[in-house]
Amino acid sequence: FLLKLQKDHSFFEIDCDEFKKLSDKKEKKAIYCDHDSDFMNWRYPAFKGYFSGLKCYKRNDNTFFSGFYVNGVYYITEFYSENVFEFLSIINFIYSKYKNEMILRIKFFSNIETLSSKLFLLGFIKFRTRTKVVFFTNDEAIRKKMIQKEFYYTLIDSDENI
């Protein structure tokens, strides 16, 4: 129902460099992996017929995402949206693009608590367990800086889906 409220669902494909520029402009309050060009050249392209590669899309400078489709599941690897309606436009675009391929679900991580709480009310299902990021260092100064910090984690930071 809510997807039908959106009038403009237009997104267009962008290259990884433009996606990185858009992503770098967004403030990240948590610790995060720096997806530099070496990382992107390693992680984003297709791999030996096993991984189809990531595609990046943009609606505007405040609503964009990356992801890939495999076996009925679309994995949003990273996304930015200003509000829940903009996020729903991402979901609508993905569903519209893959509905003829019998898409079963869309999987994503949300690092935005205000968005997550609203999505729960709209019927989105939360994972049973949170992903834990393990960190170790012998450097005491770094260890102290890391106490009680959050980690901005995306599906592209993990091998669990590819």
PDB file of C-alpha atoms in Angstrom:
ATOM      1  CA  PHE A   1       0.000   0.000   0.000  1.00  0.00           C
ATOM      2  CA  LEU A   2       2.635   2.534   1.039  1.00  0.00           C
ATOM      3  CA  LEU A   3       4.666   1.785  -2.069  1.00  0.00           C
ATOM      4  CA  LYS A   4       1.766   2.928  -4.206  1.00  0.00           C
ATOM      5  CA  LEU A   5       1.738   6.334  -2.472  1.00  0.00           C
ATOM      6  CA  GLN A   6       5.062   7.227  -4.012  1.00  0.00           C
ATOM      7  CA  LYS A   7       4.608   8.881  -7.400  1.00  0.00           C
ATOM      8  CA  ASP A   8       8.204   9.036  -8.583  1.00  0.00           C
ATOM      9  CA  HIS A   9      10.101   5.755  -8.340  1.00  0.00           C
ATOM     10  CA  SER A  10      12.802   6.682 -10.804  1.00  0.00           C
ATOM     11  CA  PHE A  11      16.352   5.600 -10.079  1.00  0.00           C
ATOM     12  CA  PHE A  12      19.197   5.384 -12.507  1.00  0.00           C
ATOM     13  CA  GLU A  13      22.311   3.268 -12.460  1.00  0.00           C
ATOM     14  CA  ILE A  14      25.563   4.984 -11.503  1.00  0.00           C
ATOM     15  CA  ASP A  15      29.154   3.767 -11.447  1.00  0.00           C
ATOM     16  CA  CYS A  16      31.064   2.851  -8.283  1.00  0.00           C
ATOM     17  CA  ASP A  17      33.074   6.067  -8.288  1.00  0.00           C
ATOM     18  CA  GLU A  18      29.950   8.221  -8.219  1.00  0.00           C
ATOM     19  CA  PHE A  19      28.470   5.998  -5.505  1.00  0.00           C
ATOM     20  CA  LYS A  20      31.634   6.449  -3.408  1.00  0.00           C
ATOM     21  CA  LYS A  21      31.481  10.239  -3.831  1.00  0.00           C
ATOM     22  CA  LEU A  22      27.850  10.277  -2.674  1.00  0.00           C
ATOM     23  CA  SER A  23      28.618   7.932   0.210  1.00  0.00           C
ATOM     24  CA  ASP A  24      31.645   9.929   1.347  1.00  0.00           C
ATOM     25  CA  LYS A  25      29.488  13.060   1.651  1.00  0.00           C
ATOM     26  CA  LYS A  26      27.236  11.391   4.221  1.00  0.00           C
ATOM     27  CA  GLU A  27      28.154  11.843   7.847  1.00  0.00           C
ATOM     28  CA  LYS A  28      28.880   8.599   9.637  1.00  0.00           C
ATOM     29  CA  LYS A  29      28.809   8.934  13.411  1.00  0.00           C
ATOM     30  CA  ALA A  30      29.998   5.371  13.969  1.00  0.00           C
ATOM     31  CA  ILE A  31      33.284   3.716  13.072  1.00  0.00           C
ATOM     32  CA  TYR A  32      33.162   2.309   9.548  1.00  0.00           C
ATOM     33  CA  CYS A  33      35.185   0.533   6.866  1.00  0.00           C
ATOM     34  CA  ASP A  34      36.654   2.927   4.354  1.00  0.00           C
ATOM     35  CA  HIS A  35      35.598   1.664   0.956  1.00  0.00           C
ATOM     36  CA  ASP A  36      38.436   3.154  -1.038  1.00  0.00           C
ATOM     37  CA  SER A  37      38.916   2.539  -4.757  1.00  0.00           C
ATOM     38  CA  ASP A  38      41.065  -0.581  -4.149  1.00  0.00           C
ATOM     39  CA  PHE A  39      38.305  -2.072  -1.993  1.00  0.00           C
ATOM     40  CA  MET A  40      35.645  -1.190  -4.550  1.00  0.00           C
ATOM     41  CA  ASN A  41      37.651  -2.625  -7.452  1.00  0.00           C
ATOM     42  CA  TRP A  42      38.016  -5.842  -5.469  1.00  0.00           C
ATOM     43  CA  ARG A  43      34.516  -6.092  -4.029  1.00  0.00           C
ATOM     44  CA  TYR A  44      32.095  -4.624  -6.568  1.00  0.00           C
ATOM     45  CA  PRO A  45      32.814  -6.494  -9.863  1.00  0.00           C
ATOM     46  CA  ALA A  46      31.398  -9.882 -10.828  1.00  0.00           C
ATOM     47  CA  PHE A  47      33.449 -12.932  -9.824  1.00  0.00           C
ATOM     48  CA  LYS A  48      33.813 -16.060 -11.994  1.00  0.00           C
ATOM     49  CA  GLY A  49      30.093 -16.569 -12.542  1.00  0.00           C
ATOM     50  CA  TYR A  50      29.624 -17.008  -8.784  1.00  0.00           C
ATOM     51  CA  PHE A  51      28.902 -13.404  -7.873  1.00  0.00           C
ATOM     52  CA  SER A  52      27.083 -11.140 -10.319  1.00  0.00           C
ATOM     53  CA  GLY A  53      28.698  -7.966  -9.009  1.00  0.00           C
ATOM     54  CA  LEU A  54      27.165  -4.942  -7.359  1.00  0.00           C
ATOM     55  CA  LYS A  55      25.064  -2.361  -9.087  1.00  0.00           C
ATOM     56  CA  CYS A  56      24.701   1.165  -7.754  1.00  0.00           C
ATOM     57  CA  TYR A  57      21.612   3.322  -8.160  1.00  0.00           C
ATOM     58  CA  LYS A  58      20.725   6.895  -7.405  1.00  0.00           C
ATOM     59  CA  ARG A  59      17.451   8.765  -7.164  1.00  0.00           C
ATOM     60  CA  ASN A  60      19.104  11.985  -5.987  1.00  0.00           C
ATOM     61  CA  ASP A  61      22.068  12.984  -3.818  1.00  0.00           C
ATOM     62  CA  ASN A  62      20.180  11.928  -0.684  1.00  0.00           C
ATOM     63  CA  THR A  63      18.650   8.646  -1.839  1.00  0.00           C
ATOM     64  CA  PHE A  64      20.926   6.004  -3.327  1.00  0.00           C
ATOM     65  CA  PHE A  65      21.887   2.375  -2.795  1.00  0.00           C
ATOM     66  CA  SER A  66      24.034  -0.512  -3.963  1.00  0.00           C
ATOM     67  CA  GLY A  67      23.142  -4.177  -4.127  1.00  0.00           C
ATOM     68  CA  PHE A  68      22.840  -7.410  -6.065  1.00  0.00           C
ATOM     69  CA  TYR A  69      20.207 -10.023  -6.887  1.00  0.00           C
ATOM     70  CA  VAL A  70      20.669 -13.777  -6.567  1.00  0.00           C
ATOM     71  CA  ASN A  71      18.263 -16.734  -6.231  1.00  0.00           C
ATOM     72  CA  GLY A  72      15.142 -14.713  -5.480  1.00  0.00           C
ATOM     73  CA  VAL A  73      16.795 -12.414  -2.935  1.00  0.00           C
ATOM     74  CA  TYR A  74      17.961  -8.840  -3.476  1.00  0.00           C
ATOM     75  CA  TYR A  75      20.726  -7.816  -1.082  1.00  0.00           C
ATOM     76  CA  ILE A  76      20.979  -4.086  -0.439  1.00  0.00           C
ATOM     77  CA  THR A  77      24.636  -3.746   0.456  1.00  0.00           C
ATOM     78  CA  GLU A  78      24.489  -0.083   1.405  1.00  0.00           C
ATOM     79  CA  PHE A  79      21.846   2.623   1.248  1.00  0.00           C
ATOM     80  CA  TYR A  80      21.093   6.203   2.195  1.00  0.00           C
ATOM     81  CA  SER A  81      17.688   7.819   2.392  1.00  0.00           C
ATOM     82  CA  GLU A  82      16.413  10.944   4.096  1.00  0.00           C
ATOM     83  CA  ASN A  83      13.270   9.351   5.501  1.00  0.00           C
ATOM     84  CA  VAL A  84      11.139   6.229   5.504  1.00  0.00           C
ATOM     85  CA  PHE A  85       9.272   7.228   2.324  1.00  0.00           C
ATOM     86  CA  GLU A  86      12.538   7.622   0.440  1.00  0.00           C
ATOM     87  CA  PHE A  87      13.620   4.207   1.721  1.00  0.00           C
ATOM     88  CA  LEU A  88      10.328   2.734   0.534  1.00  0.00           C
ATOM     89  CA  SER A  89      11.063   4.180  -2.910  1.00  0.00           C
ATOM     90  CA  ILE A  90      14.245   2.063  -2.924  1.00  0.00           C
ATOM     91  CA  ILE A  91      12.222  -1.037  -1.983  1.00  0.00           C
ATOM     92  CA  ASN A  92       9.617  -0.250  -4.640  1.00  0.00           C
ATOM     93  CA  PHE A  93      12.274   0.220  -7.331  1.00  0.00           C
ATOM     94  CA  ILE A  94      13.917  -3.119  -6.476  1.00  0.00           C
ATOM     95  CA  TYR A  95      10.603  -4.952  -6.380  1.00  0.00           C
ATOM     96  CA  SER A  96       9.488  -3.420  -9.698  1.00  0.00           C
ATOM     97  CA  LYS A  97      12.792  -4.301 -11.340  1.00  0.00           C
ATOM     98  CA  TYR A  98      12.824  -7.951 -10.185  1.00  0.00           C
ATOM     99  CA  LYS A  99       9.140  -8.900  -9.857  1.00  0.00           C
ATOM    100  CA  ASN A 100       9.230 -10.825 -13.154  1.00  0.00           C
ATOM    101  CA  GLU A 101      12.123 -12.884 -11.764  1.00  0.00           C
ATOM    102  CA  MET A 102       9.976 -13.917  -8.801  1.00  0.00           C
ATOM    103  CA  ILE A 103      11.763 -11.925  -6.112  1.00  0.00           C
ATOM    104  CA  LEU A 104      11.059 -13.468  -2.707  1.00  0.00           C
ATOM    105  CA  ARG A 105      12.628 -10.972  -0.326  1.00  0.00           C
ATOM    106  CA  ILE A 106      14.923  -8.016   0.074  1.00  0.00           C
ATOM    107  CA  LYS A 107      17.655  -8.258   2.706  1.00  0.00           C
ATOM    108  CA  PHE A 108      19.469  -5.259   4.196  1.00  0.00           C
ATOM    109  CA  PHE A 109      21.043  -3.863   7.348  1.00  0.00           C
ATOM    110  CA  SER A 110      19.888  -0.547   8.695  1.00  0.00           C
ATOM    111  CA  ASN A 111      22.331   1.435  10.812  1.00  0.00           C
ATOM    112  CA  ILE A 112      19.694   4.119  11.357  1.00  0.00           C
ATOM    113  CA  GLU A 113      17.674   3.432  14.508  1.00  0.00           C
ATOM    114  CA  THR A 114      14.909   5.926  13.675  1.00  0.00           C
ATOM    115  CA  LEU A 115      14.358   4.238  10.308  1.00  0.00           C
ATOM    116  CA  SER A 116      14.544   0.726  11.789  1.00  0.00           C
ATOM    117  CA  SER A 117      11.873   1.466  14.369  1.00  0.00           C
ATOM    118  CA  LYS A 118       9.471   2.746  11.691  1.00  0.00           C
ATOM    119  CA  LEU A 119      10.145  -0.180   9.349  1.00  0.00           C
ATOM    120  CA  PHE A 120       9.230  -2.605  12.112  1.00  0.00           C
ATOM    121  CA  LEU A 121       5.810  -0.931  12.335  1.00  0.00           C
ATOM    122  CA  LEU A 122       5.372  -1.375   8.572  1.00  0.00           C
ATOM    123  CA  GLY A 123       5.878  -5.147   8.733  1.00  0.00           C
ATOM    124  CA  PHE A 124       9.607  -5.451   8.088  1.00  0.00           C
ATOM    125  CA  ILE A 125      11.213  -8.309  10.010  1.00  0.00           C
ATOM    126  CA  LYS A 126      14.339  -7.839  12.094  1.00  0.00           C
ATOM    127  CA  PHE A 127      17.108 -10.480  12.168  1.00  0.00           C
ATOM    128  CA  ARG A 128      16.999 -12.680  15.231  1.00  0.00           C
ATOM    129  CA  THR A 129      20.544 -11.848  16.271  1.00  0.00           C
ATOM    130  CA  ARG A 130      22.643  -8.765  15.758  1.00  0.00           C
ATOM    131  CA  THR A 131      25.884  -9.057  13.828  1.00  0.00           C
ATOM    132  CA  LYS A 132      28.848  -8.691  16.138  1.00  0.00           C
ATOM    133  CA  VAL A 133      32.026  -7.096  14.869  1.00  0.00           C
ATOM    134  CA  VAL A 134      35.110  -8.400  16.668  1.00  0.00           C
ATOM    135  CA  PHE A 135      37.943  -5.963  17.241  1.00  0.00           C
ATOM    136  CA  PHE A 136      41.392  -6.587  18.725  1.00  0.00           C
ATOM    137  CA  THR A 137      44.438  -4.406  19.172  1.00  0.00           C
ATOM    138  CA  ASN A 138      47.513  -4.361  21.367  1.00  0.00           C
ATOM    139  CA  ASP A 139      47.547  -0.577  21.143  1.00  0.00           C
ATOM    140  CA  GLU A 140      46.089   0.703  24.424  1.00  0.00           C
ATOM    141  CA  ALA A 141      45.298   4.186  23.048  1.00  0.00           C
ATOM    142  CA  ILE A 142      43.234   2.721  20.189  1.00  0.00           C
ATOM    143  CA  ARG A 143      41.522   0.248  22.540  1.00  0.00           C
ATOM    144  CA  LYS A 144      40.416   3.088  24.843  1.00  0.00           C
ATOM    145  CA  LYS A 145      39.032   5.052  21.898  1.00  0.00           C
ATOM    146  CA  MET A 146      36.990   2.033  20.825  1.00  0.00           C
ATOM    147  CA  ILE A 147      35.194   1.482  24.135  1.00  0.00           C
ATOM    148  CA  GLN A 148      31.417   1.787  23.702  1.00  0.00           C
ATOM    149  CA  LYS A 149      31.709   2.695  20.009  1.00  0.00           C
ATOM    150  CA  GLU A 150      29.299   1.521  17.340  1.00  0.00           C
ATOM    151  CA  PHE A 151      30.397   0.105  14.005  1.00  0.00           C
ATOM    152  CA  TYR A 152      28.656   1.150  10.786  1.00  0.00           C
ATOM    153  CA  TYR A 153      28.262  -2.266   9.150  1.00  0.00           C
ATOM    154  CA  THR A 154      26.945  -3.040   5.682  1.00  0.00           C
ATOM    155  CA  LEU A 155      26.454  -6.260   3.727  1.00  0.00           C
ATOM    156  CA  ILE A 156      29.436  -5.381   1.539  1.00  0.00           C
ATOM    157  CA  ASP A 157      31.673  -5.535   4.636  1.00  0.00           C
ATOM    158  CA  SER A 158      30.978  -9.267   4.940  1.00  0.00           C
ATOM    159  CA  ASP A 159      31.260 -12.452   2.869  1.00  0.00           C
ATOM    160  CA  GLU A 160      28.108 -13.938   4.351  1.00  0.00           C
ATOM    161  CA  ASN A 161      25.979 -13.330   1.234  1.00  0.00           C
ATOM    162  CA  ILE A 162      28.408 -13.878  -1.632  1.00  0.00           C
TER     163      ILE A 162
END
